[in-house]
Short mmCIF file of C-alpha atoms and ligand atoms in Angstrom, two decimals:
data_model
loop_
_atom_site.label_atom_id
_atom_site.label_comp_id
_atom_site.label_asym_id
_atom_site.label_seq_id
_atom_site.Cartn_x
_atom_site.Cartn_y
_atom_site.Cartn_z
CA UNK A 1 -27.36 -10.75 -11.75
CA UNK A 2 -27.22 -13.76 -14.26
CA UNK A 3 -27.88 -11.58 -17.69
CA UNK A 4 -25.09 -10.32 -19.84
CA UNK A 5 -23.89 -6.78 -18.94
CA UNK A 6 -21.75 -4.37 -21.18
CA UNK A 7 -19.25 -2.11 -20.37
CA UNK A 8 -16.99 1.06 -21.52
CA UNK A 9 -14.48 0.63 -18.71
CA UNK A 10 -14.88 -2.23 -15.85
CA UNK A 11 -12.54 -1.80 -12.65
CA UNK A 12 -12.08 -4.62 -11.22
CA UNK A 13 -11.25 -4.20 -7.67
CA UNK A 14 -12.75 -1.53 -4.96
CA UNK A 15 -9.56 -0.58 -3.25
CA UNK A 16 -8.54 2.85 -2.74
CA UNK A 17 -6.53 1.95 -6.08
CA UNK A 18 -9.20 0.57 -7.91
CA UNK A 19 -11.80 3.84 -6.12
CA UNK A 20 -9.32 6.30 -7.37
CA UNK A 21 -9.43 4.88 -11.26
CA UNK A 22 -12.74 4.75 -11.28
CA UNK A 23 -13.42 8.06 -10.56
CA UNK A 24 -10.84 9.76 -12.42
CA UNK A 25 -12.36 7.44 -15.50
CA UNK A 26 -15.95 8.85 -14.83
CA UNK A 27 -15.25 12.30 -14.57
CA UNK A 28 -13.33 11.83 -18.21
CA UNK A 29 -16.33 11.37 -19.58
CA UNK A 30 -16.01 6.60 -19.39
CA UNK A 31 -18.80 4.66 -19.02
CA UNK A 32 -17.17 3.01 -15.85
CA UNK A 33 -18.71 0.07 -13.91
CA UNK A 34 -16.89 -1.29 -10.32
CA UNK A 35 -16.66 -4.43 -10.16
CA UNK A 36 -16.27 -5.41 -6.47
CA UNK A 37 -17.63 -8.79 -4.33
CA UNK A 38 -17.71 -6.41 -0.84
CA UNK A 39 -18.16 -3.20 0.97
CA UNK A 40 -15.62 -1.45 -1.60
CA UNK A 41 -12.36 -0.14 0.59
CA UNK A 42 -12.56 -2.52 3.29
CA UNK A 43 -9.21 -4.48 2.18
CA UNK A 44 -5.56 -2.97 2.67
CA UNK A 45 -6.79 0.15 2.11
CA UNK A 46 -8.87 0.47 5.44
CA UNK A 47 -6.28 -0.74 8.06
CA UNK A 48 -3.49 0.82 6.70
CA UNK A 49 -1.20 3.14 8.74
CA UNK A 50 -2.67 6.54 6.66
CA UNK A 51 0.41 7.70 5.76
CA UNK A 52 0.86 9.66 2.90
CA UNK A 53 4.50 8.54 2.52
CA UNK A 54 5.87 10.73 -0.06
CA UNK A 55 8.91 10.36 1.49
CA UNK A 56 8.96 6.09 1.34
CA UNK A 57 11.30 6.48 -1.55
CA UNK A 58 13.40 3.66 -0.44
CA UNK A 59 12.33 0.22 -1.31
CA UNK A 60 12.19 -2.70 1.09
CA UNK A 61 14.62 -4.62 -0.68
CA UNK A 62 18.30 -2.43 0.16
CA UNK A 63 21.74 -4.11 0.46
CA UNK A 64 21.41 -4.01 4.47
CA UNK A 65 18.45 -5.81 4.53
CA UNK A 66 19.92 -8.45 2.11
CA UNK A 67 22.74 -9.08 4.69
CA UNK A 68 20.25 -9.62 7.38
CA UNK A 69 17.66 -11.46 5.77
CA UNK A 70 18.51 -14.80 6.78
CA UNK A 71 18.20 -13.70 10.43
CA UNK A 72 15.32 -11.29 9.78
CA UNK A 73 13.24 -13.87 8.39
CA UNK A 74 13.61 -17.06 10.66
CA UNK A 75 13.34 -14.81 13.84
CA UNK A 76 9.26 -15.09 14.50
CA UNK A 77 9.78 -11.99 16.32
CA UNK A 78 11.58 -9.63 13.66
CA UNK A 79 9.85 -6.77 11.82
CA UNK A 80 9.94 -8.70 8.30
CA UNK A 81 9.05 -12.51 8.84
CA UNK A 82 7.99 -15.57 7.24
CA UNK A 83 5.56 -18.13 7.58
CA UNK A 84 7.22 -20.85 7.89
CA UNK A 85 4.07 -23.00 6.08
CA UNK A 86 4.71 -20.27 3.54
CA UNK A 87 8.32 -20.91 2.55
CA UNK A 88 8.48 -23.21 -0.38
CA UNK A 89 5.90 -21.26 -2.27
CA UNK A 90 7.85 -18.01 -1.47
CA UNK A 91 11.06 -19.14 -2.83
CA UNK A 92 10.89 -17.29 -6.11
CA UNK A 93 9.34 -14.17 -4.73
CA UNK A 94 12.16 -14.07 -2.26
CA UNK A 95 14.91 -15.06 -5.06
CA UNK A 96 13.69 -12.10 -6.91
CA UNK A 97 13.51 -9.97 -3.81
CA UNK A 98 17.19 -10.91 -3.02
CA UNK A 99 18.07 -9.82 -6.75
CA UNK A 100 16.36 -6.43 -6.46
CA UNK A 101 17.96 -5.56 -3.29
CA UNK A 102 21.49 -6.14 -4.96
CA UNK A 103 23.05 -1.88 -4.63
CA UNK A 104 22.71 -1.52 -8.36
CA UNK A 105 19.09 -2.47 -8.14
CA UNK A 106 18.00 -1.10 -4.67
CA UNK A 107 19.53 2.39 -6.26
CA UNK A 108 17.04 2.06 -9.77
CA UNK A 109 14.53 1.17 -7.19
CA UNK A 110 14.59 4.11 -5.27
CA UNK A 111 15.13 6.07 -8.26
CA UNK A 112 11.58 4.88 -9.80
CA UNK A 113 9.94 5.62 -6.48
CA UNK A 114 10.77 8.97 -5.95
CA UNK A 115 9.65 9.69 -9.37
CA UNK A 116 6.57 7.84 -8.50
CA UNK A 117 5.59 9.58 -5.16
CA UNK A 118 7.00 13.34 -5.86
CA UNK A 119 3.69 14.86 -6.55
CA UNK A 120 1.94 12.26 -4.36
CA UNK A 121 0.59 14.89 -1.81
CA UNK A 122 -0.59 17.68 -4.33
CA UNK A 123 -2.37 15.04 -5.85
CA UNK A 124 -3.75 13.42 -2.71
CA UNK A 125 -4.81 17.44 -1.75
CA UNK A 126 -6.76 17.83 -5.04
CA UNK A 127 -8.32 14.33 -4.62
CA UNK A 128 -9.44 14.88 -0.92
CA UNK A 129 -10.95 18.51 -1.66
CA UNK A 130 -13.01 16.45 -4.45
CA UNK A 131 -14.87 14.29 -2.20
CA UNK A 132 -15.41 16.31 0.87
CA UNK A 133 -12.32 14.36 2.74
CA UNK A 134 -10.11 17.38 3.30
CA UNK A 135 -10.55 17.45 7.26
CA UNK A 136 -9.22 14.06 7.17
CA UNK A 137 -5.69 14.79 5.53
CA UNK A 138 -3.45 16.06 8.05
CA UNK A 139 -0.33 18.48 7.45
CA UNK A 140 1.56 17.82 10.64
CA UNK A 141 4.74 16.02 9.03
CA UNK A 142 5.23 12.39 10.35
CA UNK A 143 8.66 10.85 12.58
CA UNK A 144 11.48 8.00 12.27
CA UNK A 145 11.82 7.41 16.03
CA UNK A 146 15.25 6.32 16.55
CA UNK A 147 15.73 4.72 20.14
CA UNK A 148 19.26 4.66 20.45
CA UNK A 149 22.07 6.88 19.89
CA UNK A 150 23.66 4.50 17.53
CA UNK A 151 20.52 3.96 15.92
CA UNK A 152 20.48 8.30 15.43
CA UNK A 153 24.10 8.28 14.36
CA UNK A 154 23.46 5.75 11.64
CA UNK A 155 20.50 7.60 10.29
CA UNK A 156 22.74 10.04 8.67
CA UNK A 157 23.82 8.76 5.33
CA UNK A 158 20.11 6.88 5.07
CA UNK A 159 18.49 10.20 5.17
CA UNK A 160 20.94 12.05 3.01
CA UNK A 161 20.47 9.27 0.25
CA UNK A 162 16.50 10.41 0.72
CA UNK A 163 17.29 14.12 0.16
CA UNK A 164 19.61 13.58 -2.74
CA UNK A 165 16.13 11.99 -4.19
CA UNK A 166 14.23 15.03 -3.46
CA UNK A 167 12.78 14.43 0.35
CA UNK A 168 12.79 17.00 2.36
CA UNK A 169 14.07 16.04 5.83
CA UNK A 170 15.26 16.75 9.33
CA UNK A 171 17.25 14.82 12.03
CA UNK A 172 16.25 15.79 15.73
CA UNK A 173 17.42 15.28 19.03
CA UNK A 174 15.63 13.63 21.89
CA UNK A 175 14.81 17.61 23.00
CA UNK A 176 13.08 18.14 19.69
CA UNK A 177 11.43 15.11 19.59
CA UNK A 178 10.06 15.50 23.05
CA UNK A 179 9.02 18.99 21.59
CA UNK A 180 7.04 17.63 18.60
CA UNK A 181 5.83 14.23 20.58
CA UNK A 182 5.79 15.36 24.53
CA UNK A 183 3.14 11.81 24.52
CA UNK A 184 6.58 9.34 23.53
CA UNK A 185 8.58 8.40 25.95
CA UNK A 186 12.68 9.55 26.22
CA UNK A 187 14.15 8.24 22.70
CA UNK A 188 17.70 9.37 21.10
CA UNK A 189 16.28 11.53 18.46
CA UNK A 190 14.95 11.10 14.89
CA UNK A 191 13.76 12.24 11.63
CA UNK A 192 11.05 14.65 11.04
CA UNK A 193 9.25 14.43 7.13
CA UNK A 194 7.59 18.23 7.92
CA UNK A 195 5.60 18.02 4.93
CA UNK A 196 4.36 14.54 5.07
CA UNK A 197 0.56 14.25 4.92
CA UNK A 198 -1.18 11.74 6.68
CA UNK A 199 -5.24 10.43 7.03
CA UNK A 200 -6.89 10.70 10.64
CA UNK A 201 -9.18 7.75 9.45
CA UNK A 202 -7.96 6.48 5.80
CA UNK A 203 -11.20 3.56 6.17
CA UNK A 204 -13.23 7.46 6.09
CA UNK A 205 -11.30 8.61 3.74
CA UNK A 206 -11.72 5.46 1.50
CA UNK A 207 -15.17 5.48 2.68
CA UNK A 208 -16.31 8.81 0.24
CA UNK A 209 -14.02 7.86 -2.24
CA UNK A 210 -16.53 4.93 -2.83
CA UNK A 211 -19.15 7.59 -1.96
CA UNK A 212 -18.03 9.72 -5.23
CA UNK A 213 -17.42 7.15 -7.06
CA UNK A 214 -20.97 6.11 -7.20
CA UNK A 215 -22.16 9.36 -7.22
CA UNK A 216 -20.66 9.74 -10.35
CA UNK A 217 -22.74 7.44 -11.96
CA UNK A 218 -20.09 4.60 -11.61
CA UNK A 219 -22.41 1.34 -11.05
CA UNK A 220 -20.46 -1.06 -8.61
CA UNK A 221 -21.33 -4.92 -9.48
CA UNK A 222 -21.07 -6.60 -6.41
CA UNK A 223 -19.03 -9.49 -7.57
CA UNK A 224 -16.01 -11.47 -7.38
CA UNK A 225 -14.22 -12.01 -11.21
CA UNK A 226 -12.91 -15.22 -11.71
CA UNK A 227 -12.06 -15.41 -15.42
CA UNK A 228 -10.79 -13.09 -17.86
CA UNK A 229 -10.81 -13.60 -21.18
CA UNK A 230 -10.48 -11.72 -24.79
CA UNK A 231 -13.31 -11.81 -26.99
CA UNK A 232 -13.98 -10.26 -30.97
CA UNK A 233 -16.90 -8.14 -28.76
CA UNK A 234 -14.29 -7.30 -25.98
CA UNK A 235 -13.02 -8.53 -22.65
CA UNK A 236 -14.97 -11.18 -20.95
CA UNK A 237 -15.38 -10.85 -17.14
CA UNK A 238 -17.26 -14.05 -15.31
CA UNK A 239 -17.76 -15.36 -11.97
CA UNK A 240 -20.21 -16.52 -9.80
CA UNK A 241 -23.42 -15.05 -11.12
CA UNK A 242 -21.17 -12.29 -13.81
CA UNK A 243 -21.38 -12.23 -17.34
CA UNK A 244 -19.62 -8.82 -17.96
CA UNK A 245 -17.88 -8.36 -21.37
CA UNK A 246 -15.83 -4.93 -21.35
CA UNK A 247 -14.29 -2.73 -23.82
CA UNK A 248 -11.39 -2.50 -21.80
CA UNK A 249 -10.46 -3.43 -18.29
CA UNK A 250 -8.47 -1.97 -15.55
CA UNK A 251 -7.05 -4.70 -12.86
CA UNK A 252 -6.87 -3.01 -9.46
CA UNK A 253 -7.47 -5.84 -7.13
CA UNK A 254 -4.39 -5.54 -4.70
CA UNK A 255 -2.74 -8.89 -4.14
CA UNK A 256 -5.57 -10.96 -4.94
CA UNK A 257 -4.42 -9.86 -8.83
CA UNK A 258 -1.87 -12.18 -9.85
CA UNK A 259 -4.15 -14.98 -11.70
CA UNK A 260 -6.30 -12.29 -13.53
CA UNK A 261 -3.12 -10.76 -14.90
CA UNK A 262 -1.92 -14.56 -15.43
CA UNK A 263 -5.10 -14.95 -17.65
CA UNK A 264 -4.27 -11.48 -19.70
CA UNK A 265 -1.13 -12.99 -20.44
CA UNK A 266 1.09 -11.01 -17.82
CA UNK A 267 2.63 -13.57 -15.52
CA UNK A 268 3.61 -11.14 -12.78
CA UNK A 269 5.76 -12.51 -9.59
CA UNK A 270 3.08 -10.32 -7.52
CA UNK A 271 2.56 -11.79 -3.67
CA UNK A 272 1.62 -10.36 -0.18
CA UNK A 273 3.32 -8.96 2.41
CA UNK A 274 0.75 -9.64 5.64
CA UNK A 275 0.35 -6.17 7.60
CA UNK A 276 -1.14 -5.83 11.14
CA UNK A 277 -2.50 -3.09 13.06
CA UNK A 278 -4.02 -2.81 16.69
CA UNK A 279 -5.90 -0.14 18.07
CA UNK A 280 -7.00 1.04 21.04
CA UNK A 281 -10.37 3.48 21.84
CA UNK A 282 -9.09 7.05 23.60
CA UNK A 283 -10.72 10.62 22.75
CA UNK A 284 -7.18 11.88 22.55
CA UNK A 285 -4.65 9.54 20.77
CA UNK A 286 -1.40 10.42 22.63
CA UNK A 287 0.40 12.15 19.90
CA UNK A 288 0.02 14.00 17.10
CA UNK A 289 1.66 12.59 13.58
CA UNK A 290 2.74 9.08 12.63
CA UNK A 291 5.78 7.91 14.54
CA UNK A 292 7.37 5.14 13.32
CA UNK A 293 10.20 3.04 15.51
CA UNK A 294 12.00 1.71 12.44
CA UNK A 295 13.56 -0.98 14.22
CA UNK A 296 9.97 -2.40 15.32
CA UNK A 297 8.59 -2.06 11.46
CA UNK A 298 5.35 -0.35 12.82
CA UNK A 299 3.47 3.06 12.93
CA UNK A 300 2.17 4.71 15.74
CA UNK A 301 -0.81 6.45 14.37
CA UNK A 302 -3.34 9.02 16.02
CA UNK A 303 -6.47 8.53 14.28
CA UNK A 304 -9.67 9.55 14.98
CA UNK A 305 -10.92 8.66 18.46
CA UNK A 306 -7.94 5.98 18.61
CA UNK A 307 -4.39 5.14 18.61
CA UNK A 308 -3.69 2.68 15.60
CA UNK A 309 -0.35 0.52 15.89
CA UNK A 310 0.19 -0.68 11.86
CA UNK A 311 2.82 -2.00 10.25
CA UNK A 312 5.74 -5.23 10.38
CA UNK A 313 5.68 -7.99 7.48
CA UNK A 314 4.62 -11.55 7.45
CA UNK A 315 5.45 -12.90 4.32
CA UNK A 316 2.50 -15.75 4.52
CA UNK A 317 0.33 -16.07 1.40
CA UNK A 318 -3.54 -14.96 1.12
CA UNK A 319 -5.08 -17.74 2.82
CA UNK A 320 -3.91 -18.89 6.24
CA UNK A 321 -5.66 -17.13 9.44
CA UNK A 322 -4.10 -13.86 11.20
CA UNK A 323 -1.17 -15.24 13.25
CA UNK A 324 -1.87 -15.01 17.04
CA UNK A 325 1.96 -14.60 17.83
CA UNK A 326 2.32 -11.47 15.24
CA UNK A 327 -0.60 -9.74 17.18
CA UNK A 328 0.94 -10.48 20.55
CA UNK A 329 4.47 -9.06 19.11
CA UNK A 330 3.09 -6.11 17.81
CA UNK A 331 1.33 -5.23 20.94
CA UNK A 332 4.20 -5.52 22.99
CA UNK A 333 6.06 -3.30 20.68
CA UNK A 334 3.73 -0.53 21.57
CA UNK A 335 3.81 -1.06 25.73
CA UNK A 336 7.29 -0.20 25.18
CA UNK A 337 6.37 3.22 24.19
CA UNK A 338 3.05 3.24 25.81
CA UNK A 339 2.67 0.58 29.22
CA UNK A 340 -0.69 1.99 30.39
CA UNK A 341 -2.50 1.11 27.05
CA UNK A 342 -3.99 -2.45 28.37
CA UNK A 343 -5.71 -4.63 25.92
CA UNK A 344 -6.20 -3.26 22.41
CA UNK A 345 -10.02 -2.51 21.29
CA UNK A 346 -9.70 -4.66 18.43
CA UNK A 347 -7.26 -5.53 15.67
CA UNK A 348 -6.95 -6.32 12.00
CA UNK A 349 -4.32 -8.23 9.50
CA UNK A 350 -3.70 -7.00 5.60
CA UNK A 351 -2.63 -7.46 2.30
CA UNK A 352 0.01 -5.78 1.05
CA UNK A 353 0.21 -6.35 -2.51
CA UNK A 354 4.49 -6.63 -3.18
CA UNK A 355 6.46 -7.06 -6.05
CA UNK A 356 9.79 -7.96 -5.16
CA UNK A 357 11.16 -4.42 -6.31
CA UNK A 358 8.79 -2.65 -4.21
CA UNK A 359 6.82 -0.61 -7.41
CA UNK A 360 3.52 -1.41 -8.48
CA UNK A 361 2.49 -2.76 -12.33
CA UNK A 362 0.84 0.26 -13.70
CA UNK A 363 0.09 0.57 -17.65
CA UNK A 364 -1.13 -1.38 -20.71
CA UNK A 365 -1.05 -5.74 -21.16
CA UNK A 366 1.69 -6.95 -22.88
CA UNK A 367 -1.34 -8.63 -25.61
CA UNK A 368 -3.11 -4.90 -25.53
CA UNK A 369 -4.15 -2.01 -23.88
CA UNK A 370 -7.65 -3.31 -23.25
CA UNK A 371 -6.15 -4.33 -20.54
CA UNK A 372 -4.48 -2.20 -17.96
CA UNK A 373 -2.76 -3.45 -14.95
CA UNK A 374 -2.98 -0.80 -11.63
CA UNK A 375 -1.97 -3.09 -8.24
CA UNK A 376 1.00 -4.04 -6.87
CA UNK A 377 1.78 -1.04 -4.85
CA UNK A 378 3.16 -2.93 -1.69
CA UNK A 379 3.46 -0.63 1.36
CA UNK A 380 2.63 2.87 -0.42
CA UNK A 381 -0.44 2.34 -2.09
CA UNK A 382 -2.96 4.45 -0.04
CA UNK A 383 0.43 7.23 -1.16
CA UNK A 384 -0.23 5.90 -4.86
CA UNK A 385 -3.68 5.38 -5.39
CA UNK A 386 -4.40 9.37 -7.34
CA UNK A 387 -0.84 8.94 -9.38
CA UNK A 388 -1.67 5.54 -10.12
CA UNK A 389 -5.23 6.99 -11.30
CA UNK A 390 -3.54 9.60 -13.59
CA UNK A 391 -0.92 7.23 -14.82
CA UNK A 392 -4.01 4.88 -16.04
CA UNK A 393 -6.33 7.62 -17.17
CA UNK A 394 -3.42 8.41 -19.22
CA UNK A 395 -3.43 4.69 -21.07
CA UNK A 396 -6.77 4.78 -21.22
CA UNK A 397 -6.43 8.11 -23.44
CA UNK A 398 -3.82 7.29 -25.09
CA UNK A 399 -1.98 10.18 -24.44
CA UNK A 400 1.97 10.14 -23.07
CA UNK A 401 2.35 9.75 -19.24
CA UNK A 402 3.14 12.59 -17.05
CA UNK A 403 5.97 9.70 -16.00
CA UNK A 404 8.31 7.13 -17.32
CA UNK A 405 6.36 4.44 -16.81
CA UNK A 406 8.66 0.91 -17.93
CA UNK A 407 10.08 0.71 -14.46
CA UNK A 408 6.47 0.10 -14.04
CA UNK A 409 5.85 -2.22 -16.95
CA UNK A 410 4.31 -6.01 -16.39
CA UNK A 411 6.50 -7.31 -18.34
CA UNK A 412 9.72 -6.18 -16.44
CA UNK A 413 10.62 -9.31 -14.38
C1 FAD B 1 -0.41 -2.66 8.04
C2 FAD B 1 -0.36 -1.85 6.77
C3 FAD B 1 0.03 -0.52 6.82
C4 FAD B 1 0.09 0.23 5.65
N1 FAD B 1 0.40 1.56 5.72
C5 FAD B 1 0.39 2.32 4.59
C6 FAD B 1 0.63 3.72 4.67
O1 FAD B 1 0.80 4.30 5.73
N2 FAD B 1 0.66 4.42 3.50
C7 FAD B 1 0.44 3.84 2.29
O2 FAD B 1 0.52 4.52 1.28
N3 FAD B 1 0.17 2.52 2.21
C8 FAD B 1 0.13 1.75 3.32
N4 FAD B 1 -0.13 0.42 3.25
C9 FAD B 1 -0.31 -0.19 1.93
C10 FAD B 1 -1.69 0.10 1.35
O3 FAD B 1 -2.69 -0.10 2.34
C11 FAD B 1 -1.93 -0.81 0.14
O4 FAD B 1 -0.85 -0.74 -0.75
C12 FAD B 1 -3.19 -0.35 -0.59
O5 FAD B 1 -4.29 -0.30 0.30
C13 FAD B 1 -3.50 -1.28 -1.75
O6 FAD B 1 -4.70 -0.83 -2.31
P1 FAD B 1 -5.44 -1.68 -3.41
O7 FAD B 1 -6.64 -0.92 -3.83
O8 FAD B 1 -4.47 -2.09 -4.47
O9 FAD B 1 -5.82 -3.05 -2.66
P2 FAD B 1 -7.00 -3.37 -1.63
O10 FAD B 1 -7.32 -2.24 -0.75
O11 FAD B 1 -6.65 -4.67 -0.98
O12 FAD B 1 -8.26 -3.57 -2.57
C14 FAD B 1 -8.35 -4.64 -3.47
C15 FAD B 1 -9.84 -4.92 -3.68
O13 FAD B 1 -9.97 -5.89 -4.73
C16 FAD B 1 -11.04 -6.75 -4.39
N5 FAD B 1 -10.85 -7.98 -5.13
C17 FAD B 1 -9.95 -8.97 -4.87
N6 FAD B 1 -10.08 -9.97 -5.78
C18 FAD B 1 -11.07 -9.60 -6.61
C19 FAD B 1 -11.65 -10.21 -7.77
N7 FAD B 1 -11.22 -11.40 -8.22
N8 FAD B 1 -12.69 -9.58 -8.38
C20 FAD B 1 -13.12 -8.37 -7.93
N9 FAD B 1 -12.58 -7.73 -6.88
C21 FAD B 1 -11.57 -8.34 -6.22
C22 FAD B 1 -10.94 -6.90 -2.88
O14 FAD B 1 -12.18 -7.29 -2.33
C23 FAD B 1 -10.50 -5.51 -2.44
O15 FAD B 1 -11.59 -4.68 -2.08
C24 FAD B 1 -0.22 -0.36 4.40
C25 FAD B 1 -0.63 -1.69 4.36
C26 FAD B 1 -0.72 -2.44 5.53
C27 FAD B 1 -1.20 -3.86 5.45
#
């Protein structure tokens, strides 16, 4: 594919983020091309934990994790890590991170968010119904496990700050937890999300969103961009056998996005926060909505035909190898709950794509809306990907948001 190609719209990234643009571009009437260099929907948003997590509206950055972060991130063996290779290069992420979870910040943080996700699973409804995914969105709520008793008692004020911002939740005992998950073993209680949505198999779900995407005329170029650049005739897209020149552009390429933004003229402290996830082959997956054991930073997910264990954060850059150790954690995390398991079926490391205030960069270039930035969306972006869609179809129109959109903005660090 060596000859110049033209564009209305080119999305560059075939994530569940980048899927959902596209389509909601198409059916307003763009001429939309994907521009993608593999299977589209086989990056963060296949592993993922399937959670739609309208009720994440806390960001990872709080005061409490502040105080611990020293110890949380030199402990190999904590829920939020670092590669130790890694840290020099992280310093300013982590600087920034340290900043936003400072209360003043943490509390406009979690603010943003629950504006961002309130509408998250009407939206995620509509968009499932639309491309013949609605037996994979589940309504069965989804659990904090809390193992101890002072683990349950401490869970009080953290869940009323999460109601104040519009979540609807319940604490339980170990009796109605046992009731909901008879498959857990004994725990001291913890808090049930009864609306929460979740995906039996979001790499399915994904999976026809690519599926609609193409058949709605979308064409997906099956390339990797490696320069952007502005033009008189529009925006210039090239890599390895692409010469693409667009009227606009949307970036949606998860945490590989930083230099393309760089190159609009948006330097945005965007970085990864390395997910894992194990699973293990069963016909019935041993419970029967995500349960997370917050103080292991994973999800216990039935899926279809398998038990998926997702989740805890390596902050360790895009290129080093899966670390062996993380894996080995991770899977000992789950024979607490579940001993008979034996060797997982096969497992998987991600990209979470993080700002250090835990919201994505949605909306318009700071040098013009022909470009629009959509990535960034760190643990919630499966949760994200139709608002995000809305928020850019909106740019893209012209129109006002549905949203306040400058905690958002590219420009904001
Ligand atoms: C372990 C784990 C558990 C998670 N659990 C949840 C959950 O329960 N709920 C939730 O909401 N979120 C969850 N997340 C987060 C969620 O998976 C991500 O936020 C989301 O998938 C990001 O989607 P994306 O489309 O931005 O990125 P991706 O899915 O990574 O897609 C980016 C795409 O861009 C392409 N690309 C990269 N560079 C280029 C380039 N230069 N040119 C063209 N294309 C390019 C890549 O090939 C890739 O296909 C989890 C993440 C992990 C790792």
């Amino acid at each position: 594919m060596n000859e110049p190609l033209t564009a209305g719209i080119a999305v560059v990234g075939g994530g569940v983020v980048g899927l959902a643009c596209a389509l909601r571009l198409a059916k307003a009437g763009h001429e939309v091309v994907l521009v993608e260099p593999e299977t589209p929907g086989m990056g963060a948003s296949y592993g993922n934990a399937g959670t739609i997590a309208d009720y994440a509206v806390m960001p990872v950055g709080t005061p409490d994790v502040l105080k611990s972060l020293p110890s949380l991130l030199f402990d190999r063996n904590s829920p939020l890590a670092i590669r130790r290779a890694a840290i020099l290069s992280l310093a300013p992420w982590l600087m920034r991170f340290a900043w936003q979870s400072l209360p003043h910040r943490a509390a406009a943080n979690a603010a943003a968010l629950a504006t961002l996700v309130s509408d998250a699973a009407p939206l995620w409804a509509e968009l499932a119904a639309e491309i013949g995914g609605s037996a994979i969105l589940q309504h069965r709520g989804a659990i904090y496990v809390f193992e101890t008793a002072a683990a349950l008692a401490g869970a009080g004020a953290a869940m009323q700050a999460r109601r104040d911002l519009g979540v609807t939740v319940d604490l339980i005992d170990s009796q109605d937890l046992a009731a909901l998950e008879p498959g857990l073993p004994p725990a001291a209680g913890g808090a049930f999300f009864p609306k929460a949505l979740f995906l039996s198999d979001p790499g399915r779900m994904v999976g026809l969103l690519a599926k609609a995407v193409a058949d709605a005329g979308v064409p997906h170029i099956r390339a990797r961009v490696d320069r952007l650049r502005r033009g008189p005739d529009g925006v210039h897209l090239s890599g390895h056998g692409l010469h693409l020149t667009a009227r606009r552009v949307v970036i949606a390429a998860g945490a590989h996005s930083r230099d393309l933004a760089l190159q609009a003229g948006d330097r945005v402290p965007l970085d990864t926060e390395r997910g894992y996830h194990l699973e293990w082959d069963m016909p019935a997956p041993l419970l029967s909505r995500p349960c997370c054991p917050t103080s292991r930073g994973f999800y216990l997910c039935p899926m279809e035909g398998r038990l998926r264990a997702a989740g805890t954060v390596e902050l360790g850059g895009l290129t080093a190898p899966p670390s062996p150790h993380r894996l080995a954690r991770l899977n000992e995390g789950v024979s607490a709950f579940f001993p008979q398991l034996g060797a997982p079926s096969r497992s998987w490391m991600g990209f979470r794509p993080s700002l250090p205030d835990s919201l994505p960069v949605i909306g318009p270039s700071a040098e013009g809306p022909d470009v629009i930035h959509a990535y960034g969306h760190g643990h919630i972006g499966l949760t994200l990907a139709p608002v995000t869609a809305r928020l850019v179809e909106s740019v893209v129109a012209g129109t006002a948001p549905d949203r306040d959109m400058l905690p958002m903005h590219p420009g904001r660090f």
